[in-house]
C-alpha cells in the first residue's frame, strides 16, 4: 500500500504472474520468484521505495531488462526486485559537448537512434542491444562487437546517479572527461547491482566515422580463422570490430528469418568492421584481407553498402536467437583469453562438448579474445543440464590456465561465483568485499552474488539473502 | 626513534622535500615497513621518482617517503610481461616509464598517457596523470587492465588482470588509479597498449588574437566531420593538432586542417609527438575542468581577472583549462576575488596541482560520497599509514 502510494498501482506487483515473469534473467538454470516487484518512474520514487523496502527487511535485486546471462538479476527468495523498466526518458543530448544523460531504463539501441541525427553514437553495442538497458549495461560493464575499438561501458560512462541502501540519492562523476582525485565512478561500473541502484547515467558520445566498411572473410577451418585474428592483433591492425561465427551458427542464422547472406559452405566466417577516413579504411581493409588469405581464407570481400552491412550485422547480433532452432535452451558461455590463444581455447571448448555429447556453436568477439561457446540443450533434461554446466566449468578452468579470465562482458552473477577462486585469492576477494561494503554495508543490494558462497576459505559463508536479515 | 627503526628495515637513501626517502628492496621489507608504521603511528608517503613534486606536491604528507623504484631489482627493467601479440604490458610500479616506452616501441606499441620523461609507472597511475593524447585515447585510468596493491593492512590484493577485456570481479584498480596512494601502494600494473602509428604530423596554427579564440578554433577543427585527432591543445594562443594514423589518411586529414586553420608550422614523423609534448604545459598547475562548449567562456573569465592569457594551456576537447605551475599562484590570487564564484557558476571544478592552493579550490566530497570515501579509508587503511603527498588545499 505504501509502495503503491510512491510508485503508483502499476508500479507494484506481487501477483503470481508478475512474480513468475521476474523469476530469472537470461540465465534460466536458476530461478527464484521475488516477493514483490517494484517499478519506480523516477530516481525520487526509487529512493523512497528503497527506504520502505529496507525498513521492511527485504533485500533488493536491481534489474534492467533482465537480459543478463549469469543470474545477476535473479531474485533472492523473500526479497524484492527493483526494476528500471519505467525509467525510459532520454533526458539530454548535448552534441556540442558530446554527451547524453539518460534514465537507466533507456534501451541501448534507442540511445544511438536518438543521437545519430547529430552525427554521434553511443559505442557499447551488446548483441542484446535492442532490449538491454543502459543501466543494465552499467551494472555489467557490458561490451559488444565495437568494444574492440571503443572499449567497454566503463570507458563511456562520465557520471551516474545512484540510490544507496539508505535511500540517499548521490550523483557520482559528471560530464568532465578526465576528473581528478579518487574515482568512485570506476568501481561502480560493473558492480553487478551490488552497490546500489543506478537510476541515471551520463554517457560519452562518439562522432560517427566518415566511412564504414564491413568485410566478410570465409574460411574452411575455424582454427585458421582464429589464427588470422591473432595475426591481425599481432600486426596491430585497428578495425573497429572482429567477430567470428562458426558453421553451426552460420547454418542457424541462414535458416532463420535473419538470412544474413553468410556462406553455408564455410566452416567459419570472420566479420570485420573498418571505419575512419577513406584512405585509412582502404589501407586497413587491404591489410586484413592479405593476412586472412595468408591464413587460408578462401574468399574475402568488402562492402560499404548500408543494406548489406546491416544484414550481415543483424545476423551476427541475432545469432543467439537463431540458435533456438537447434534446441529449446542455450547456455552462453562468456570467457576471455589472451588473443594469442584463441585457437587453443576454441579447441578446448570443442572437446569439452564433444566428450559430453553436447552441441556447441561459436559466435564471439574474437578481436577482444572474448569467446562465447554456446551450448544448445533442453533444460527439462537434468542429465543434459549437468553435462552443460560441467562443460562450462571445464572451459572456464582452461581459460584461466591460459592466462584468461571468467567473463569478458556478462559478469559473474550466480553462474561463476564458484569459479572466482580460480582467479582471485582470499585477500583479493576480501578487498573486493571491503569495496562493496563501503557502498553497501548492509548487504542490501543483490546479496549472494559474485562472491563464492563456499570455498576460498569461506569468504562469504552466509546463505543467499541472509546478509540483511 | 621510530624513524631509526624504520630505516633498519628500509635503508634511507636520501631526502626529498624535507622528508627522508626510504628504500624497501623487497615486498617483505615493504610489508614490515607498513606493519611498523601501523603499530608506531607513523605515516608513509609512497613515491616514484618524485616528478609529482614538480606538479605542485609540497612534500611528504607523512613522516617519510616510501621509494617504490627500490622494489625493482637492480639491473632489471621492472617489466614482468610484454605480450606484443596481445598488446599488453605488465610491469612493477617502480619501473621507469621511459624504459617501458622504449621496450614496447620495439614491438610496435606505445603507452598512453603521453607524458614528459622521468616518471614511474606507479607514480603516473597513483597521481592519475593523463597526457595530451587523451583527446584520442581518454584518460589514463581507461588503459589500466589490472593492478596489484598493498593496502594499509599490509594486505596484497589484485584486481582485473592482464587482458584487454575482462569484467571478472570489482574494478578495485579504478579506485587506486588517481587516489595518490591513499588506499595503498601500487606494486604492479597491467596496461593496454596502443599501436604505434604509421605516420604522425603536428600542425600548429599562427598566434590567434586570444586564447579563447584559439579554443574556439580548436573546437571547430574537432568538429570537422570524420576527422580523427590524437591531440588537440592550445598553447600560447596557438592551436596544436596532432594527427596519427595511416600515411595517406594523415595527408588528407592534414589538408583538411589546413583549410580550417591558418597553419604556420608543421612537423612530421616521430618528432611530431615529441614536439607536442614539448609545447604542452598542462601537466601541472591549477586545472579548471569544464565542458568543451564552455572552454572559451572560462578562459575569458580567467583573463578578465587579470591572468595572462598566454600562460594558459588548454585542451578544448577534454574541456581542461590549465594555469601552468609557474603562473598558478598569481592566478589563484587574481581569481579569488570575483572570478572564482563566476567559474563555479559556470560549473567549473578545480584541481589544484600546485603549492599553496587557495581554500576556494578545495571542493570536498559531501553526503554519501564522503561517507563512502571514509569507509574505504577505514577498510583499506584503518590506521592511516598512507599519507599522500600534500598538494595545496586538498
JSON list of N, CA and C in Angstrom, two decimals, chain A residues 26-29 69-70 320 323 327-335 353 358-363 371-379 384-396 406 410 414-416 419:
[
{"chain": "A", "resi": 26, "resn": "UNK", "atom": "N", "xyz": [18.39, -13.95, -18.14]},
{"chain": "A", "resi": 26, "resn": "UNK", "atom": "CA", "xyz": [18.66, -14.83, -19.27]},
{"chain": "A", "resi": 26, "resn": "UNK", "atom": "C", "xyz": [19.36, -16.13, -18.87]},
{"chain": "A", "resi": 27, "resn": "UNK", "atom": "N", "xyz": [19.78, -16.23, -17.62]},
{"chain": "A", "resi": 27, "resn": "UNK", "atom": "CA", "xyz": [20.38, -17.47, -17.12]},
{"chain": "A", "resi": 27, "resn": "UNK", "atom": "C", "xyz": [19.25, -18.30, -16.50]},
{"chain": "A", "resi": 28, "resn": "UNK", "atom": "N", "xyz": [18.67, -19.14, -17.34]},
{"chain": "A", "resi": 28, "resn": "UNK", "atom": "CA", "xyz": [17.40, -19.81, -16.98]},
{"chain": "A", "resi": 28, "resn": "UNK", "atom": "C", "xyz": [17.58, -20.94, -15.99]},
{"chain": "A", "resi": 29, "resn": "UNK", "atom": "N", "xyz": [18.83, -21.33, -15.75]},
{"chain": "A", "resi": 29, "resn": "UNK", "atom": "CA", "xyz": [19.02, -22.52, -14.92]},
{"chain": "A", "resi": 29, "resn": "UNK", "atom": "C", "xyz": [18.78, -22.24, -13.44]},
{"chain": "A", "resi": 69, "resn": "UNK", "atom": "N", "xyz": [23.09, -12.80, -18.51]},
{"chain": "A", "resi": 69, "resn": "UNK", "atom": "CA", "xyz": [23.22, -14.23, -18.80]},
{"chain": "A", "resi": 69, "resn": "UNK", "atom": "C", "xyz": [23.92, -15.02, -17.70]},
{"chain": "A", "resi": 70, "resn": "UNK", "atom": "N", "xyz": [24.09, -14.40, -16.52]},
{"chain": "A", "resi": 70, "resn": "UNK", "atom": "CA", "xyz": [24.76, -15.14, -15.45]},
{"chain": "A", "resi": 70, "resn": "UNK", "atom": "C", "xyz": [23.96, -15.17, -14.15]},
{"chain": "A", "resi": 320, "resn": "UNK", "atom": "N", "xyz": [22.25, -15.49, -31.42]},
{"chain": "A", "resi": 320, "resn": "UNK", "atom": "CA", "xyz": [21.84, -16.23, -30.22]},
{"chain": "A", "resi": 320, "resn": "UNK", "atom": "C", "xyz": [20.37, -16.64, -30.34]},
{"chain": "A", "resi": 323, "resn": "UNK", "atom": "N", "xyz": [19.70, -19.57, -32.69]},
{"chain": "A", "resi": 323, "resn": "UNK", "atom": "CA", "xyz": [20.06, -20.90, -32.18]},
{"chain": "A", "resi": 323, "resn": "UNK", "atom": "C", "xyz": [18.89, -21.60, -31.48]},
{"chain": "A", "resi": 327, "resn": "UNK", "atom": "N", "xyz": [17.93, -26.09, -30.31]},
{"chain": "A", "resi": 327, "resn": "UNK", "atom": "CA", "xyz": [17.41, -26.71, -29.08]},
{"chain": "A", "resi": 327, "resn": "UNK", "atom": "C", "xyz": [16.65, -25.62, -28.33]},
{"chain": "A", "resi": 328, "resn": "UNK", "atom": "N", "xyz": [15.80, -26.03, -27.38]},
{"chain": "A", "resi": 328, "resn": "UNK", "atom": "CA", "xyz": [14.98, -25.02, -26.71]},
{"chain": "A", "resi": 328, "resn": "UNK", "atom": "C", "xyz": [15.78, -24.06, -25.84]},
{"chain": "A", "resi": 329, "resn": "UNK", "atom": "N", "xyz": [16.94, -24.47, -25.34]},
{"chain": "A", "resi": 329, "resn": "UNK", "atom": "CA", "xyz": [17.69, -23.60, -24.44]},
{"chain": "A", "resi": 329, "resn": "UNK", "atom": "C", "xyz": [19.13, -23.44, -24.92]},
{"chain": "A", "resi": 330, "resn": "UNK", "atom": "N", "xyz": [19.72, -22.34, -24.51]},
{"chain": "A", "resi": 330, "resn": "UNK", "atom": "CA", "xyz": [21.09, -22.05, -24.93]},
{"chain": "A", "resi": 330, "resn": "UNK", "atom": "C", "xyz": [21.90, -21.58, -23.72]},
{"chain": "A", "resi": 331, "resn": "UNK", "atom": "N", "xyz": [23.01, -22.26, -23.50]},
{"chain": "A", "resi": 331, "resn": "UNK", "atom": "CA", "xyz": [23.94, -21.83, -22.45]},
{"chain": "A", "resi": 331, "resn": "UNK", "atom": "C", "xyz": [25.01, -21.00, -23.15]},
{"chain": "A", "resi": 332, "resn": "UNK", "atom": "N", "xyz": [25.05, -19.70, -22.83]},
{"chain": "A", "resi": 332, "resn": "UNK", "atom": "CA", "xyz": [26.01, -18.80, -23.48]},
{"chain": "A", "resi": 332, "resn": "UNK", "atom": "C", "xyz": [27.18, -18.59, -22.54]},
{"chain": "A", "resi": 333, "resn": "UNK", "atom": "N", "xyz": [28.26, -19.27, -22.82]},
{"chain": "A", "resi": 333, "resn": "UNK", "atom": "CA", "xyz": [29.47, -19.05, -22.01]},
{"chain": "A", "resi": 333, "resn": "UNK", "atom": "C", "xyz": [30.09, -17.72, -22.41]},
{"chain": "A", "resi": 334, "resn": "UNK", "atom": "N", "xyz": [30.86, -17.17, -21.53]},
{"chain": "A", "resi": 334, "resn": "UNK", "atom": "CA", "xyz": [31.48, -15.86, -21.80]},
{"chain": "A", "resi": 334, "resn": "UNK", "atom": "C", "xyz": [32.83, -15.86, -21.10]},
{"chain": "A", "resi": 335, "resn": "UNK", "atom": "N", "xyz": [33.84, -16.19, -21.86]},
{"chain": "A", "resi": 335, "resn": "UNK", "atom": "CA", "xyz": [35.18, -16.28, -21.27]},
{"chain": "A", "resi": 335, "resn": "UNK", "atom": "C", "xyz": [36.14, -15.44, -22.10]},
{"chain": "A", "resi": 353, "resn": "UNK", "atom": "N", "xyz": [32.74, -30.25, -25.12]},
{"chain": "A", "resi": 353, "resn": "UNK", "atom": "CA", "xyz": [31.35, -30.52, -25.51]},
{"chain": "A", "resi": 353, "resn": "UNK", "atom": "C", "xyz": [31.23, -31.88, -26.20]},
{"chain": "A", "resi": 358, "resn": "UNK", "atom": "N", "xyz": [27.46, -32.93, -26.36]},
{"chain": "A", "resi": 358, "resn": "UNK", "atom": "CA", "xyz": [26.72, -31.67, -26.41]},
{"chain": "A", "resi": 358, "resn": "UNK", "atom": "C", "xyz": [26.94, -30.96, -27.74]},
{"chain": "A", "resi": 359, "resn": "UNK", "atom": "N", "xyz": [25.96, -30.16, -28.12]},
{"chain": "A", "resi": 359, "resn": "UNK", "atom": "CA", "xyz": [26.04, -29.44, -29.39]},
{"chain": "A", "resi": 359, "resn": "UNK", "atom": "C", "xyz": [26.58, -28.03, -29.14]},
{"chain": "A", "resi": 360, "resn": "UNK", "atom": "N", "xyz": [27.74, -27.75, -29.71]},
{"chain": "A", "resi": 360, "resn": "UNK", "atom": "CA", "xyz": [28.42, -26.47, -29.47]},
{"chain": "A", "resi": 360, "resn": "UNK", "atom": "C", "xyz": [28.41, -25.62, -30.73]},
{"chain": "A", "resi": 361, "resn": "UNK", "atom": "N", "xyz": [28.12, -24.35, -30.55]},
{"chain": "A", "resi": 361, "resn": "UNK", "atom": "CA", "xyz": [28.32, -23.39, -31.64]},
{"chain": "A", "resi": 361, "resn": "UNK", "atom": "C", "xyz": [29.14, -22.23, -31.08]},
{"chain": "A", "resi": 362, "resn": "UNK", "atom": "N", "xyz": [29.84, -21.57, -31.96]},
{"chain": "A", "resi": 362, "resn": "UNK", "atom": "CA", "xyz": [30.70, -20.46, -31.52]},
{"chain": "A", "resi": 362, "resn": "UNK", "atom": "C", "xyz": [30.37, -19.19, -32.28]},
{"chain": "A", "resi": 363, "resn": "UNK", "atom": "N", "xyz": [30.12, -18.13, -31.55]},
{"chain": "A", "resi": 363, "resn": "UNK", "atom": "CA", "xyz": [29.99, -16.81, -32.17]},
{"chain": "A", "resi": 363, "resn": "UNK", "atom": "C", "xyz": [30.58, -15.86, -31.14]},
{"chain": "A", "resi": 371, "resn": "UNK", "atom": "N", "xyz": [35.37, -15.04, -25.91]},
{"chain": "A", "resi": 371, "resn": "UNK", "atom": "CA", "xyz": [34.68, -16.13, -26.58]},
{"chain": "A", "resi": 371, "resn": "UNK", "atom": "C", "xyz": [33.30, -16.39, -25.99]},
{"chain": "A", "resi": 372, "resn": "UNK", "atom": "N", "xyz": [32.40, -16.80, -26.86]},
{"chain": "A", "resi": 372, "resn": "UNK", "atom": "CA", "xyz": [31.08, -17.24, -26.43]},
{"chain": "A", "resi": 372, "resn": "UNK", "atom": "C", "xyz": [30.81, -18.65, -26.98]},
{"chain": "A", "resi": 373, "resn": "UNK", "atom": "N", "xyz": [31.38, -19.66, -26.34]},
{"chain": "A", "resi": 373, "resn": "UNK", "atom": "CA", "xyz": [30.97, -21.02, -26.73]},
{"chain": "A", "resi": 373, "resn": "UNK", "atom": "C", "xyz": [29.52, -21.21, -26.28]},
{"chain": "A", "resi": 374, "resn": "UNK", "atom": "N", "xyz": [28.65, -21.53, -27.22]},
{"chain": "A", "resi": 374, "resn": "UNK", "atom": "CA", "xyz": [27.22, -21.64, -26.92]},
{"chain": "A", "resi": 374, "resn": "UNK", "atom": "C", "xyz": [26.81, -23.10, -26.98]},
{"chain": "A", "resi": 375, "resn": "UNK", "atom": "N", "xyz": [26.24, -23.56, -25.89]},
{"chain": "A", "resi": 375, "resn": "UNK", "atom": "CA", "xyz": [25.85, -24.97, -25.85]},
{"chain": "A", "resi": 375, "resn": "UNK", "atom": "C", "xyz": [24.33, -25.05, -25.87]},
{"chain": "A", "resi": 376, "resn": "UNK", "atom": "N", "xyz": [23.81, -25.72, -26.89]},
{"chain": "A", "resi": 376, "resn": "UNK", "atom": "CA", "xyz": [22.36, -25.89, -27.01]},
{"chain": "A", "resi": 376, "resn": "UNK", "atom": "C", "xyz": [21.92, -27.07, -26.16]},
{"chain": "A", "resi": 377, "resn": "UNK", "atom": "N", "xyz": [20.82, -26.93, -25.45]},
{"chain": "A", "resi": 377, "resn": "UNK", "atom": "CA", "xyz": [20.37, -28.01, -24.57]},
{"chain": "A", "resi": 377, "resn": "UNK", "atom": "C", "xyz": [18.89, -27.86, -24.28]},
{"chain": "A", "resi": 378, "resn": "UNK", "atom": "N", "xyz": [18.38, -28.79, -23.51]},
{"chain": "A", "resi": 378, "resn": "UNK", "atom": "CA", "xyz": [16.98, -28.77, -23.08]},
{"chain": "A", "resi": 378, "resn": "UNK", "atom": "C", "xyz": [16.97, -28.79, -21.56]},
{"chain": "A", "resi": 379, "resn": "UNK", "atom": "N", "xyz": [16.50, -27.73, -20.97]},
{"chain": "A", "resi": 379, "resn": "UNK", "atom": "CA", "xyz": [16.62, -27.63, -19.50]},
{"chain": "A", "resi": 379, "resn": "UNK", "atom": "C", "xyz": [15.73, -28.64, -18.78]},
{"chain": "A", "resi": 384, "resn": "UNK", "atom": "N", "xyz": [21.35, -33.65, -19.07]},
{"chain": "A", "resi": 384, "resn": "UNK", "atom": "CA", "xyz": [21.99, -32.78, -20.06]},
{"chain": "A", "resi": 384, "resn": "UNK", "atom": "C", "xyz": [22.42, -31.46, -19.40]},
{"chain": "A", "resi": 385, "resn": "UNK", "atom": "N", "xyz": [21.59, -30.96, -18.51]},
{"chain": "A", "resi": 385, "resn": "UNK", "atom": "CA", "xyz": [21.94, -29.73, -17.80]},
{"chain": "A", "resi": 385, "resn": "UNK", "atom": "C", "xyz": [23.26, -29.91, -17.04]},
{"chain": "A", "resi": 386, "resn": "UNK", "atom": "N", "xyz": [23.38, -31.04, -16.36]},
{"chain": "A", "resi": 386, "resn": "UNK", "atom": "CA", "xyz": [24.61, -31.31, -15.59]},
{"chain": "A", "resi": 386, "resn": "UNK", "atom": "C", "xyz": [25.82, -31.35, -16.52]},
{"chain": "A", "resi": 387, "resn": "UNK", "atom": "N", "xyz": [25.63, -31.95, -17.70]},
{"chain": "A", "resi": 387, "resn": "UNK", "atom": "CA", "xyz": [26.74, -32.03, -18.65]},
{"chain": "A", "resi": 387, "resn": "UNK", "atom": "C", "xyz": [27.11, -30.64, -19.19]},
{"chain": "A", "resi": 388, "resn": "UNK", "atom": "N", "xyz": [26.09, -29.83, -19.41]},
{"chain": "A", "resi": 388, "resn": "UNK", "atom": "CA", "xyz": [26.33, -28.47, -19.90]},
{"chain": "A", "resi": 388, "resn": "UNK", "atom": "C", "xyz": [27.16, -27.68, -18.87]},
{"chain": "A", "resi": 389, "resn": "UNK", "atom": "N", "xyz": [26.75, -27.76, -17.63]},
{"chain": "A", "resi": 389, "resn": "UNK", "atom": "CA", "xyz": [27.46, -27.00, -16.59]},
{"chain": "A", "resi": 389, "resn": "UNK", "atom": "C", "xyz": [28.88, -27.51, -16.41]},
{"chain": "A", "resi": 390, "resn": "UNK", "atom": "N", "xyz": [29.04, -28.82, -16.52]},
{"chain": "A", "resi": 390, "resn": "UNK", "atom": "CA", "xyz": [30.39, -29.40, -16.39]},
{"chain": "A", "resi": 390, "resn": "UNK", "atom": "C", "xyz": [31.28, -28.92, -17.54]},
{"chain": "A", "resi": 391, "resn": "UNK", "atom": "N", "xyz": [30.71, -28.88, -18.74]},
{"chain": "A", "resi": 391, "resn": "UNK", "atom": "CA", "xyz": [31.49, -28.39, -19.88]},
{"chain": "A", "resi": 391, "resn": "UNK", "atom": "C", "xyz": [31.85, -26.92, -19.69]},
{"chain": "A", "resi": 392, "resn": "UNK", "atom": "N", "xyz": [30.88, -26.14, -19.22]},
{"chain": "A", "resi": 392, "resn": "UNK", "atom": "CA", "xyz": [31.14, -24.71, -18.98]},
{"chain": "A", "resi": 392, "resn": "UNK", "atom": "C", "xyz": [32.26, -24.52, -17.98]},
{"chain": "A", "resi": 393, "resn": "UNK", "atom": "N", "xyz": [32.24, -25.35, -16.94]},
{"chain": "A", "resi": 393, "resn": "UNK", "atom": "CA", "xyz": [33.29, -25.25, -15.91]},
{"chain": "A", "resi": 393, "resn": "UNK", "atom": "C", "xyz": [34.66, -25.60, -16.51]},
{"chain": "A", "resi": 394, "resn": "UNK", "atom": "N", "xyz": [34.68, -26.63, -17.31]},
{"chain": "A", "resi": 394, "resn": "UNK", "atom": "CA", "xyz": [35.95, -27.04, -17.92]},
{"chain": "A", "resi": 394, "resn": "UNK", "atom": "C", "xyz": [36.51, -25.92, -18.81]},
{"chain": "A", "resi": 395, "resn": "UNK", "atom": "N", "xyz": [35.62, -25.27, -19.54]},
{"chain": "A", "resi": 395, "resn": "UNK", "atom": "CA", "xyz": [36.07, -24.18, -20.43]},
{"chain": "A", "resi": 395, "resn": "UNK", "atom": "C", "xyz": [36.62, -23.02, -19.59]},
{"chain": "A", "resi": 396, "resn": "UNK", "atom": "N", "xyz": [35.93, -22.69, -18.51]},
{"chain": "A", "resi": 396, "resn": "UNK", "atom": "CA", "xyz": [36.41, -21.60, -17.64]},
{"chain": "A", "resi": 396, "resn": "UNK", "atom": "C", "xyz": [37.78, -21.93, -17.06]},
{"chain": "A", "resi": 406, "resn": "UNK", "atom": "N", "xyz": [37.29, -15.31, -16.33]},
{"chain": "A", "resi": 406, "resn": "UNK", "atom": "CA", "xyz": [35.98, -15.97, -16.32]},
{"chain": "A", "resi": 406, "resn": "UNK", "atom": "C", "xyz": [34.94, -15.28, -17.20]},
{"chain": "A", "resi": 410, "resn": "UNK", "atom": "N", "xyz": [29.73, -10.43, -19.51]},
{"chain": "A", "resi": 410, "resn": "UNK", "atom": "CA", "xyz": [28.43, -10.81, -18.94]},
{"chain": "A", "resi": 410, "resn": "UNK", "atom": "C", "xyz": [28.39, -10.70, -17.42]},
{"chain": "A", "resi": 414, "resn": "UNK", "atom": "N", "xyz": [25.53, -15.37, -10.52]},
{"chain": "A", "resi": 414, "resn": "UNK", "atom": "CA", "xyz": [25.46, -16.63, -9.78]},
{"chain": "A", "resi": 414, "resn": "UNK", "atom": "C", "xyz": [26.27, -17.71, -10.48]},
{"chain": "A", "resi": 415, "resn": "UNK", "atom": "N", "xyz": [26.30, -17.61, -11.80]},
{"chain": "A", "resi": 415, "resn": "UNK", "atom": "CA", "xyz": [26.87, -18.71, -12.58]},
{"chain": "A", "resi": 415, "resn": "UNK", "atom": "C", "xyz": [28.33, -18.96, -12.26]},
{"chain": "A", "resi": 416, "resn": "UNK", "atom": "N", "xyz": [29.10, -17.89, -12.06]},
{"chain": "A", "resi": 416, "resn": "UNK", "atom": "CA", "xyz": [30.56, -18.06, -11.99]},
{"chain": "A", "resi": 416, "resn": "UNK", "atom": "C", "xyz": [31.13, -17.79, -10.61]},
{"chain": "A", "resi": 419, "resn": "UNK", "atom": "N", "xyz": [33.70, -20.17, -9.40]},
{"chain": "A", "resi": 419, "resn": "UNK", "atom": "CA", "xyz": [34.99, -20.17, -10.11]},
{"chain": "A", "resi": 419, "resn": "UNK", "atom": "C", "xyz": [35.83, -18.93, -9.79]}
]
